[in-house]
C-alpha positions as protocol buffer text, in pm:
chain_id: "A"
residue {
  index: 1
  type: MET
  ca { x: 2129 y: 26 z: 1375 }
}
residue {
  index: 2
  type: GLU
  ca { x: 1755 y: 24 z: 1214 }
}
residue {
  index: 3
  type: GLN
  ca { x: 1754 y: -17 z: 817 }
}
residue {
  index: 4
  type: PHE
  ca { x: 1581 y: 182 z: 592 }
}
residue {
  index: 5
  type: LYS
  ca { x: 1499 y: 91 z: 226 }
}
residue {
  index: 6
  type: ILE
  ca { x: 1460 y: 438 z: -54 }
}
residue {
  index: 7
  type: LYS
  ca { x: 1255 y: 412 z: -251 }
}
residue {
  index: 8
  type: GLY
  ca { x: 1396 y: 610 z: -567 }
}
residue {
  index: 9
  type: LEU
  ca { x: 1699 y: 765 z: -556 }
}
residue {
  index: 10
  type: PHE
  ca { x: 1706 y: 973 z: -205 }
}
residue {
  index: 11
  type: ILE
  ca { x: 1428 y: 1033 z: 69 }
}
residue {
  index: 12
  type: THR
  ca { x: 1396 y: 1401 z: 234 }
}
residue {
  index: 13
  type: LEU
  ca { x: 1447 y: 1393 z: 616 }
}
residue {
  index: 14
  type: GLY
  ca { x: 1063 y: 1534 z: 663 }
}
residue {
  index: 15
  type: GLN
  ca { x: 980 y: 1232 z: 438 }
}
residue {
  index: 16
  type: PHE
  ca { x: 1188 y: 994 z: 694 }
}
residue {
  index: 17
  type: ILE
  ca { x: 1063 y: 1098 z: 1002 }
}
residue {
  index: 18
  type: LYS
  ca { x: 683 y: 1031 z: 860 }
}
residue {
  index: 19
  type: ALA
  ca { x: 756 y: 771 z: 681 }
}
residue {
  index: 20
  type: ALA
  ca { x: 932 y: 596 z: 1011 }
}
residue {
  index: 21
  type: SER
  ca { x: 643 y: 695 z: 1215 }
}
residue {
  index: 22
  type: ILE
  ca { x: 854 y: 883 z: 1400 }
}
residue {
  index: 23
  type: ILE
  ca { x: 578 y: 1161 z: 1446 }
}
residue {
  index: 24
  type: SER
  ca { x: 202 y: 1097 z: 1386 }
}
residue {
  index: 25
  type: SER
  ca { x: 213 y: 1408 z: 1128 }
}
residue {
  index: 26
  type: GLY
  ca { x: 374 y: 1607 z: 885 }
}
residue {
  index: 27
  type: GLY
  ca { x: 195 y: 1913 z: 1036 }
}
residue {
  index: 28
  type: MET
  ca { x: 437 y: 1844 z: 1341 }
}
residue {
  index: 29
  type: ILE
  ca { x: 833 y: 1793 z: 1143 }
}
residue {
  index: 30
  type: LYS
  ca { x: 920 y: 2138 z: 1198 }
}
residue {
  index: 31
  type: HIS
  ca { x: 839 y: 2118 z: 1564 }
}
residue {
  index: 32
  type: PHE
  ca { x: 1025 y: 1765 z: 1582 }
}
residue {
  index: 33
  type: LEU
  ca { x: 1319 y: 1912 z: 1418 }
}
residue {
  index: 34
  type: CYS
  ca { x: 1365 y: 2213 z: 1642 }
}
residue {
  index: 35
  type: GLU
  ca { x: 1306 y: 1999 z: 1986 }
}
residue {
  index: 36
  type: ASN
  ca { x: 1552 y: 1699 z: 1898 }
}
residue {
  index: 37
  type: GLU
  ca { x: 1885 y: 1647 z: 1774 }
}
residue {
  index: 38
  type: ILE
  ca { x: 1960 y: 1460 z: 1448 }
}
residue {
  index: 39
  type: ILE
  ca { x: 2258 y: 1372 z: 1345 }
}
residue {
  index: 40
  type: LEU
  ca { x: 2295 y: 1328 z: 940 }
}
residue {
  index: 41
  type: ASN
  ca { x: 2670 y: 1131 z: 913 }
}
residue {
  index: 42
  type: GLY
  ca { x: 2782 y: 1298 z: 1181 }
}
residue {
  index: 43
  type: VAL
  ca { x: 2640 y: 1640 z: 1121 }
}
residue {
  index: 44
  type: GLU
  ca { x: 2332 y: 1812 z: 1295 }
}
residue {
  index: 45
  type: GLU
  ca { x: 2092 y: 1832 z: 1048 }
}
residue {
  index: 46
  type: LYS
  ca { x: 1797 y: 2092 z: 1083 }
}
residue {
  index: 47
  type: ARG
  ca { x: 1620 y: 2133 z: 722 }
}
residue {
  index: 48
  type: ARG
  ca { x: 1350 y: 1914 z: 687 }
}
residue {
  index: 49
  type: GLY
  ca { x: 1435 y: 1887 z: 278 }
}
residue {
  index: 50
  type: LYS
  ca { x: 1775 y: 1743 z: 388 }
}
residue {
  index: 51
  type: LYS
  ca { x: 1848 y: 1464 z: 136 }
}
residue {
  index: 52
  type: ILE
  ca { x: 1931 y: 1136 z: 245 }
}
residue {
  index: 53
  type: TYR
  ca { x: 2111 y: 903 z: -19 }
}
residue {
  index: 54
  type: PRO
  ca { x: 2159 y: 536 z: 47 }
}
residue {
  index: 55
  type: GLY
  ca { x: 2468 y: 428 z: 248 }
}
residue {
  index: 56
  type: ASP
  ca { x: 2408 y: 789 z: 505 }
}
residue {
  index: 57
  type: ILE
  ca { x: 2377 y: 753 z: 829 }
}
residue {
  index: 58
  type: LEU
  ca { x: 2062 y: 931 z: 1043 }
}
residue {
  index: 59
  type: LEU
  ca { x: 2055 y: 926 z: 1484 }
}
residue {
  index: 60
  type: ILE
  ca { x: 1746 y: 1056 z: 1592 }
}
residue {
  index: 61
  type: ASN
  ca { x: 1671 y: 1026 z: 1987 }
}
residue {
  index: 62
  type: GLY
  ca { x: 1920 y: 788 z: 2021 }
}
residue {
  index: 63
  type: VAL
  ca { x: 1806 y: 574 z: 1701 }
}
residue {
  index: 64
  type: LYS
  ca { x: 2102 y: 511 z: 1430 }
}
residue {
  index: 65
  type: TYR
  ca { x: 1967 y: 397 z: 1112 }
}
residue {
  index: 66
  type: LEU
  ca { x: 2129 y: 336 z: 758 }
}
residue {
  index: 67
  type: PHE
  ca { x: 1957 y: 372 z: 421 }
}
residue {
  index: 68
  type: LEU
  ca { x: 1994 y: 185 z: 205 }
}
């Protein structure tokens, strides 16, 4: 499980995917969300604006992320 430190109160799903270098440009986020299974705290998520808070667990393409 990888750990990701949030700067501030939360980070959006789109911001995280870009910050973690999962995609190379922010313009690709809509396509990425449609084509990949993303699970946030056990629930499938497709909204790029979904807020992620410390303690949340995200699963993208078999990789788990714990937010601190």
